[in-house]
Amino acid sequence: MTITRPGRFAPAAATALAASLLLALPASAQDRPRPAPRPLQFKMVSPGVYWSKEGGNTGVVIGKDGVIVYDVTINAQRAQELQARIAEVTDKPIKAVIISHIDEDHIGGVSAFPKGVRIIAQAETDKLIKADIAAGRGVVPAAYAPTDVVGRRLRLTIAGEPVELLNWGPAHTSGDLVAWFPARKVAMAADIFCMDQPRPYIKPELGGSTLGWVKSAEAVLALKPKWVVVGHGEPQTPGNLRQYMIDSVRTRSEVAALAKKGMALPEIEAKVGEPQPSSVPLPPNVHQAQFSRAIYLEVTGTKAEAHH
C-alpha cells in the first residue's frame, strides 16, 4: 500500500490557495485592503548570535571577520530584510550560508544573497536541490547550488568562528544539518525541533524518520548547548527540549505498539489524541497533525511518495 502526501512546502501553492479563497469572498471583502506583511523579527540570542522569524527561522553568527547565516528564510524579499537587519548590527560581509534542509521556507531566499557566497548543505539535501535544478523545479537557481557538501560531520572555521556541522541520519528529512558553535554554546537545529507544533514534524516523503529523529534530538542535547535555535518557534533551552523529547518518545512508543497490533491509522490517531490541524488556513500541501502518521508508515513499512 502507498500513502501519498505532498512532499514539501511550496509558496506557489500557498499563493494559489490564497487566490482561491479570495475569489470565494464577497465583493465587499475583496475590496478591503490586504494587511501588510509582518516585519521580520530579528533578535539577539546571546552576544554575536541572532535569530529571525517569519517563514522558517534563521540563525546568524557574527564572526571575527564576517557573518555566518544559517538558513535564508522563505523568499527573496524576506532574505533582503534579513540582510538589512544584519547590516544594522555589523558591517562585516556574509562569508557563508548554511542550509539546514530542503524545505522552501528555509531555502527560498537564497537567490537574494551575494553571488559567489559559500553555500553549505548536507549530502542528501544537495542531491535533492540539484535534482530540482536539473528538473527545472524548486526555488534554488543553479548559480546558488551548494558549493560545499557535508556527510556526517565536518569541523571548520568560517569568518574566524569554529563551527561543527553535524548529521546523524534521517530525522525531519533525509538531510538535516545541525550547526554547532562550541565557543558560543549555541546549536542551530532547524526543523529537528518545530516548536510551533506539539509533536515532531517528520517528512517520510523526504526521507524523514521518527526513529532517526529520536537519535538526532538526543545528539543535539548531548552537545550541552546553552541555547538551541529551532526551525519554528522561540530559541529553546535544553531543559525545554528534554521534556519535549520525553513526551514525543512516549507517543512514538505508544503509536508503534498499536501499529504492530494492526490498528488502523485513524483509530491510532484518535486513541493517542493526535492534535487537530491548525485553525489557521494552511496551503494544501502543508499538514500539521502527522507525527502518528509518520510513525505508522515507518512501523508498517508503508511507502509514502513525494509530489513535487
GROMACS .gro file of C-alpha atoms in nm:
model
  308
    1MET     CA    1   0.000   0.000   0.000
    2THR     CA    2   0.119   0.350  -0.080
    3ILE     CA    3   0.005   0.659   0.107
    4THR     CA    4   0.059   0.973  -0.097
    5ARG     CA    5   0.107   1.315   0.056
    6PRO     CA    6   0.280   1.622  -0.090
    7GLY     CA    7   0.646   1.643  -0.004
    8ARG     CA    8   0.742   1.999   0.079
    9PHE     CA    9   0.607   2.344   0.139
   10ALA     CA   10   0.558   2.537  -0.186
   11PRO     CA   11   0.496   2.913  -0.181
   12ALA     CA   12   0.327   2.884  -0.520
   13ALA     CA   13   0.069   2.651  -0.370
   14ALA     CA   14   0.013   2.895  -0.087
   15THR     CA   15  -0.042   3.173  -0.340
   16ALA     CA   16  -0.289   2.964  -0.536
   17LEU     CA   17  -0.479   2.877  -0.221
   18ALA     CA   18  -0.493   3.240  -0.115
   19ALA     CA   19  -0.623   3.338  -0.459
   20SER     CA   20  -0.897   3.075  -0.448
   21LEU     CA   21  -1.003   3.184  -0.102
   22LEU     CA   22  -1.010   3.544  -0.217
   23LEU     CA   23  -1.236   3.461  -0.511
   24ALA     CA   24  -1.473   3.287  -0.274
   25LEU     CA   25  -1.518   3.602  -0.066
   26PRO     CA   26  -1.798   3.853  -0.122
   27ALA     CA   27  -1.702   4.155  -0.333
   28SER     CA   28  -1.706   4.382  -0.027
   29ALA     CA   29  -1.450   4.160   0.144
   30GLN     CA   30  -1.230   4.151  -0.167
   31ASP     CA   31  -1.226   4.532  -0.175
   32ARG     CA   32  -1.082   4.559   0.173
   33PRO     CA   33  -0.711   4.649   0.183
   34ARG     CA   34  -0.489   4.350   0.249
   35PRO     CA   35  -0.282   4.373   0.566
   36ALA     CA   36   0.086   4.448   0.517
   37PRO     CA   37   0.325   4.157   0.579
   38ARG     CA   38   0.457   4.146   0.933
   39PRO     CA   39   0.808   4.288   0.961
   40LEU     CA   40   1.080   4.029   1.001
   41GLN     CA   41   1.166   3.977   1.367
   42PHE     CA   42   1.539   3.985   1.441
   43LYS     CA   43   1.652   3.923   1.797
   44MET     CA   44   1.970   3.851   1.990
   45VAL     CA   45   2.018   3.503   2.136
   46SER     CA   46   2.349   3.590   2.301
   47PRO     CA   47   2.625   3.841   2.216
   48GLY     CA   48   2.712   3.799   1.848
   49VAL     CA   49   2.435   3.545   1.785
   50TYR     CA   50   2.093   3.636   1.643
   51TRP     CA   51   1.783   3.466   1.511
   52SER     CA   52   1.495   3.576   1.293
   53LYS     CA   53   1.147   3.451   1.217
   54GLU     CA   54   0.876   3.494   0.951
   55GLY     CA   55   0.897   3.186   0.736
   56GLY     CA   56   1.143   2.933   0.870
   57ASN     CA   57   1.369   3.064   1.145
   58THR     CA   58   1.723   3.167   1.060
   59GLY     CA   59   2.037   3.191   1.270
   60VAL     CA   60   2.315   3.448   1.239
   61VAL     CA   61   2.663   3.440   1.394
   62ILE     CA   62   2.893   3.743   1.377
   63GLY     CA   63   3.248   3.608   1.347
   64LYS     CA   64   3.583   3.786   1.368
   65ASP     CA   65   3.586   3.896   1.006
   66GLY     CA   66   3.246   3.801   0.866
   67VAL     CA   67   2.896   3.666   0.914
   68ILE     CA   68   2.761   3.311   0.902
   69VAL     CA   69   2.392   3.272   0.810
   70TYR     CA   70   2.206   2.950   0.892
   71ASP     CA   71   1.902   2.923   0.662
   72VAL     CA   72   1.778   3.202   0.441
   73THR     CA   73   1.402   3.239   0.503
   74ILE     CA   74   1.113   3.175   0.269
   75ASN     CA   75   1.170   3.412  -0.026
   76ALA     CA   76   1.395   3.683  -0.167
   77GLN     CA   77   1.201   3.967  -0.005
   78ARG     CA   78   1.242   3.818   0.342
   79ALA     CA   79   1.608   3.741   0.271
   80GLN     CA   80   1.666   4.104   0.177
   81GLU     CA   81   1.500   4.209   0.502
   82LEU     CA   82   1.725   3.968   0.690
   83GLN     CA   83   2.038   4.113   0.532
   84ALA     CA   84   1.922   4.465   0.613
   85ARG     CA   85   1.877   4.368   0.977
   86ILE     CA   86   2.221   4.208   0.983
   87ALA     CA   87   2.366   4.532   0.845
   88GLU     CA   88   2.216   4.715   1.143
   89VAL     CA   89   2.439   4.520   1.384
   90THR     CA   90   2.757   4.472   1.179
   91ASP     CA   91   2.927   4.591   0.862
   92LYS     CA   92   3.110   4.259   0.819
   93PRO     CA   93   3.041   4.067   0.497
   94ILE     CA   94   2.843   3.745   0.479
   95LYS     CA   95   3.103   3.471   0.441
   96ALA     CA   96   2.884   3.160   0.429
   97VAL     CA   97   2.526   3.034   0.414
   98ILE     CA   98   2.449   2.702   0.582
   99ILE     CA   99   2.137   2.525   0.454
  100SER     CA  100   1.966   2.308   0.713
  101HIS     CA  101   1.744   2.106   0.477
  102ILE     CA  102   1.535   2.120   0.158
  103ASP     CA  103   1.213   2.290   0.278
  104GLU     CA  104   1.135   2.607   0.087
  105ASP     CA  105   1.057   2.813   0.396
  106HIS     CA  106   1.425   2.767   0.487
  107ILE     CA  107   1.596   2.793   0.146
  108GLY     CA  108   1.359   3.006  -0.064
  109GLY     CA  109   1.554   3.329  -0.010
  110VAL     CA  110   1.896   3.204  -0.119
  111SER     CA  111   1.899   3.394  -0.450
  112ALA     CA  112   1.890   3.727  -0.262
  113PHE     CA  113   2.238   3.665  -0.122
  114PRO     CA  114   2.557   3.783  -0.294
  115LYS     CA  115   2.657   3.570  -0.592
  116GLY     CA  116   2.955   3.352  -0.518
  117VAL     CA  117   2.880   3.324  -0.146
  118ARG     CA  118   2.982   2.993   0.007
  119ILE     CA  119   2.675   2.768   0.040
  120ILE     CA  120   2.699   2.457   0.257
  121ALA     CA  121   2.448   2.168   0.265
  122GLN     CA  122   2.429   1.806   0.376
  123ALA     CA  123   2.485   1.547   0.103
  124GLU     CA  124   2.122   1.429   0.086
  125THR     CA  125   1.993   1.786   0.068
  126ASP     CA  126   2.250   1.863  -0.201
  127LYS     CA  127   2.112   1.573  -0.408
  128LEU     CA  128   1.754   1.700  -0.373
  129ILE     CA  129   1.848   2.057  -0.464
  130LYS     CA  130   2.046   1.950  -0.770
  131ALA     CA  131   1.769   1.713  -0.881
  132ASP     CA  132   1.522   2.001  -0.861
  133ILE     CA  133   1.757   2.224  -1.061
  134ALA     CA  134   1.801   1.955  -1.328
  135ALA     CA  135   1.423   1.910  -1.348
  136GLY     CA  136   1.357   2.284  -1.370
  137ARG     CA  137   1.168   2.299  -1.044
  138GLY     CA  138   1.231   2.419  -0.691
  139VAL     CA  139   1.342   2.761  -0.568
  140VAL     CA  140   1.722   2.735  -0.582
  141PRO     CA  141   1.875   2.868  -0.906
  142ALA     CA  142   2.171   2.678  -1.049
  143ALA     CA  143   2.400   2.967  -0.955
  144TYR     CA  144   2.310   2.906  -0.590
  145ALA     CA  145   2.358   2.531  -0.573
  146PRO     CA  146   2.565   2.422  -0.271
  147THR     CA  147   2.938   2.481  -0.306
  148ASP     CA  148   3.033   2.264  -0.007
  149VAL     CA  149   2.877   1.927   0.081
  150VAL     CA  150   2.885   1.767   0.425
  151GLY     CA  151   2.843   1.399   0.503
  152ARG     CA  152   2.804   1.316   0.871
  153ARG     CA  153   3.047   1.557   1.034
  154LEU     CA  154   3.270   1.846   0.938
  155ARG     CA  155   3.473   2.075   1.161
  156LEU     CA  156   3.586   2.401   1.008
  157THR     CA  157   3.645   2.767   1.077
  158ILE     CA  158   3.438   3.030   0.897
  159ALA     CA  159   3.492   3.403   0.947
  160GLY     CA  160   3.726   3.316   1.233
  161GLU     CA  161   3.447   3.122   1.404
  162PRO     CA  162   3.484   2.749   1.483
  163VAL     CA  163   3.178   2.554   1.371
  164GLU     CA  164   3.090   2.187   1.359
  165LEU     CA  165   2.837   2.070   1.102
  166LEU     CA  166   2.657   1.752   1.201
  167ASN     CA  167   2.415   1.498   1.060
  168TRP     CA  168   2.311   1.182   1.245
  169GLY     CA  169   2.099   1.034   0.966
  170PRO     CA  170   1.736   1.092   0.867
  171ALA     CA  171   1.520   1.293   1.108
  172HIS     CA  172   1.286   1.569   0.983
  173THR     CA  173   1.414   1.487   0.631
  174SER     CA  174   1.696   1.273   0.494
  175GLY     CA  175   1.946   1.558   0.500
  176ASP     CA  176   1.915   1.770   0.815
  177LEU     CA  177   2.229   1.966   0.900
  178VAL     CA  178   2.290   2.099   1.252
  179ALA     CA  179   2.540   2.380   1.310
  180TRP     CA  180   2.718   2.371   1.646
  181PHE     CA  181   2.913   2.677   1.756
  182PRO     CA  182   3.119   2.548   2.050
  183ALA     CA  183   3.265   2.885   2.150
  184ARG     CA  184   2.910   3.022   2.179
  185LYS     CA  185   2.746   2.708   2.320
  186VAL     CA  186   2.473   2.756   2.059
  187ALA     CA  187   2.328   2.484   1.835
  188MET     CA  188   2.118   2.562   1.529
  189ALA     CA  189   1.896   2.264   1.457
  190ALA     CA  190   1.618   2.390   1.227
  191ASP     CA  191   1.318   2.158   1.186
  192ILE     CA  192   1.454   1.881   1.402
  193PHE     CA  193   1.266   2.095   1.652
  194CYS     CA  194   0.945   2.262   1.528
  195MET     CA  195   0.827   2.420   1.850
  196ASP     CA  196   0.517   2.575   1.695
  197GLN     CA  197   0.376   2.222   1.678
  198PRO     CA  198   0.304   1.997   1.974
  199ARG     CA  199   0.488   1.699   1.826
  200PRO     CA  200   0.785   1.648   1.594
  201TYR     CA  201   0.729   1.722   1.226
  202ILE     CA  202   0.865   1.429   1.027
  203LYS     CA  203   0.851   1.407   0.647
  204PRO     CA  204   0.866   1.045   0.527
  205GLU     CA  205   0.819   1.177   0.172
  206LEU     CA  206   1.160   1.341   0.202
  207GLY     CA  207   1.329   1.051   0.376
  208GLY     CA  208   1.247   1.159   0.731
  209SER     CA  209   1.240   0.908   1.016
  210THR     CA  210   1.077   0.916   1.359
  211LEU     CA  211   1.335   0.675   1.498
  212GLY     CA  212   1.610   0.884   1.341
  213TRP     CA  213   1.453   1.195   1.491
  214VAL     CA  214   1.498   1.049   1.841
  215LYS     CA  215   1.866   0.984   1.767
  216SER     CA  216   1.922   1.333   1.625
  217ALA     CA  217   1.735   1.514   1.901
  218GLU     CA  218   1.932   1.327   2.167
  219ALA     CA  219   2.256   1.410   1.986
  220VAL     CA  220   2.174   1.782   1.979
  221LEU     CA  221   2.113   1.781   2.354
  222ALA     CA  222   2.433   1.581   2.410
  223LEU     CA  223   2.626   1.883   2.279
  224LYS     CA  224   2.518   2.058   2.602
  225PRO     CA  225   2.419   2.385   2.439
  226LYS     CA  226   2.303   2.689   2.632
  227TRP     CA  227   2.061   2.770   2.351
  228VAL     CA  228   1.915   2.587   2.053
  229VAL     CA  229   1.786   2.792   1.759
  230VAL     CA  230   1.495   2.583   1.633
  231GLY     CA  231   1.323   2.579   1.294
  232HIS     CA  232   0.997   2.730   1.418
  233GLY     CA  233   0.926   2.898   1.749
  234GLU     CA  234   1.147   3.074   2.001
  235PRO     CA  235   1.505   2.960   2.076
  236GLN     CA  236   1.497   2.688   2.340
  237THR     CA  237   1.694   2.584   2.645
  238PRO     CA  238   1.796   2.218   2.674
  239GLY     CA  239   1.553   2.175   2.964
  240ASN     CA  240   1.253   2.266   2.749
  241LEU     CA  241   1.368   2.039   2.469
  242ARG     CA  242   1.433   1.749   2.704
  243GLN     CA  243   1.070   1.749   2.818
  244TYR     CA  244   0.953   1.780   2.457
  245MET     CA  245   1.166   1.476   2.374
  246ILE     CA  246   1.034   1.271   2.665
  247ASP     CA  247   0.675   1.339   2.560
  248SER     CA  248   0.749   1.264   2.193
  249VAL     CA  249   0.932   0.938   2.266
  250ARG     CA  250   0.641   0.825   2.483
  251THR     CA  251   0.399   0.898   2.198
  252ARG     CA  252   0.619   0.716   1.949
  253SER     CA  253   0.630   0.404   2.166
  254GLU     CA  254   0.252   0.405   2.207
  255VAL     CA  255   0.179   0.455   1.837
  256ALA     CA  256   0.435   0.192   1.732
  257ALA     CA  257   0.283  -0.064   1.968
  258LEU     CA  258  -0.068  -0.001   1.833
  259ALA     CA  259   0.050  -0.018   1.472
  260LYS     CA  260   0.223  -0.351   1.537
  261LYS     CA  261  -0.108  -0.484   1.672
  262GLY     CA  262  -0.272  -0.400   1.339
  263MET     CA  263  -0.474  -0.095   1.444
  264ALA     CA  264  -0.565   0.139   1.157
  265LEU     CA  265  -0.412   0.485   1.145
  266PRO     CA  266  -0.736   0.682   1.209
  267GLU     CA  267  -0.803   0.470   1.518
  268ILE     CA  268  -0.448   0.524   1.640
  269GLU     CA  269  -0.475   0.900   1.594
  270ALA     CA  270  -0.799   0.904   1.791
  271LYS     CA  271  -0.658   0.688   2.069
  272VAL     CA  272  -0.334   0.884   2.123
  273GLY     CA  273  -0.503   1.221   2.086
  274GLU     CA  274  -0.322   1.337   1.774
  275PRO     CA  275  -0.358   1.718   1.777
  276GLN     CA  276  -0.605   1.862   1.531
  277PRO     CA  277  -0.468   2.067   1.241
  278SER     CA  278  -0.423   2.438   1.298
  279SER     CA  279  -0.731   2.658   1.265
  280VAL     CA  280  -0.515   2.895   1.058
  281PRO     CA  281  -0.562   2.822   0.685
  282LEU     CA  282  -0.261   2.632   0.552
  283PRO     CA  283  -0.157   2.556   0.194
  284PRO     CA  284  -0.296   2.222   0.077
  285ASN     CA  285   0.044   2.050   0.091
  286VAL     CA  286   0.121   2.156   0.447
  287HIS     CA  287  -0.015   1.915   0.706
  288GLN     CA  288   0.025   1.958   1.078
  289ALA     CA  289  -0.109   1.667   1.279
  290GLN     CA  290   0.104   1.388   1.134
  291PHE     CA  291   0.356   1.253   1.385
  292SER     CA  292   0.138   0.944   1.431
  293ARG     CA  293   0.118   0.903   1.055
  294ALA     CA  294   0.496   0.913   1.018
  295ILE     CA  295   0.538   0.653   1.293
  296TYR     CA  296   0.268   0.434   1.137
  297LEU     CA  297   0.433   0.442   0.794
  298GLU     CA  298   0.768   0.355   0.947
  299VAL     CA  299   0.644   0.065   1.160
  300THR     CA  300   0.421  -0.088   0.891
  301GLY     CA  301   0.667  -0.036   0.606
  302THR     CA  302   0.413   0.164   0.408
  303LYS     CA  303   0.570   0.378   0.137
  304ALA     CA  304   0.499   0.750   0.115
  305GLU     CA  305   0.554   0.914  -0.223
  306ALA     CA  306   0.654   1.277  -0.256
  307HIS     CA  307   0.486   1.509  -0.504
  308HIS     CA  308   0.687   1.798  -0.648
   0.00000   0.00000   0.00000
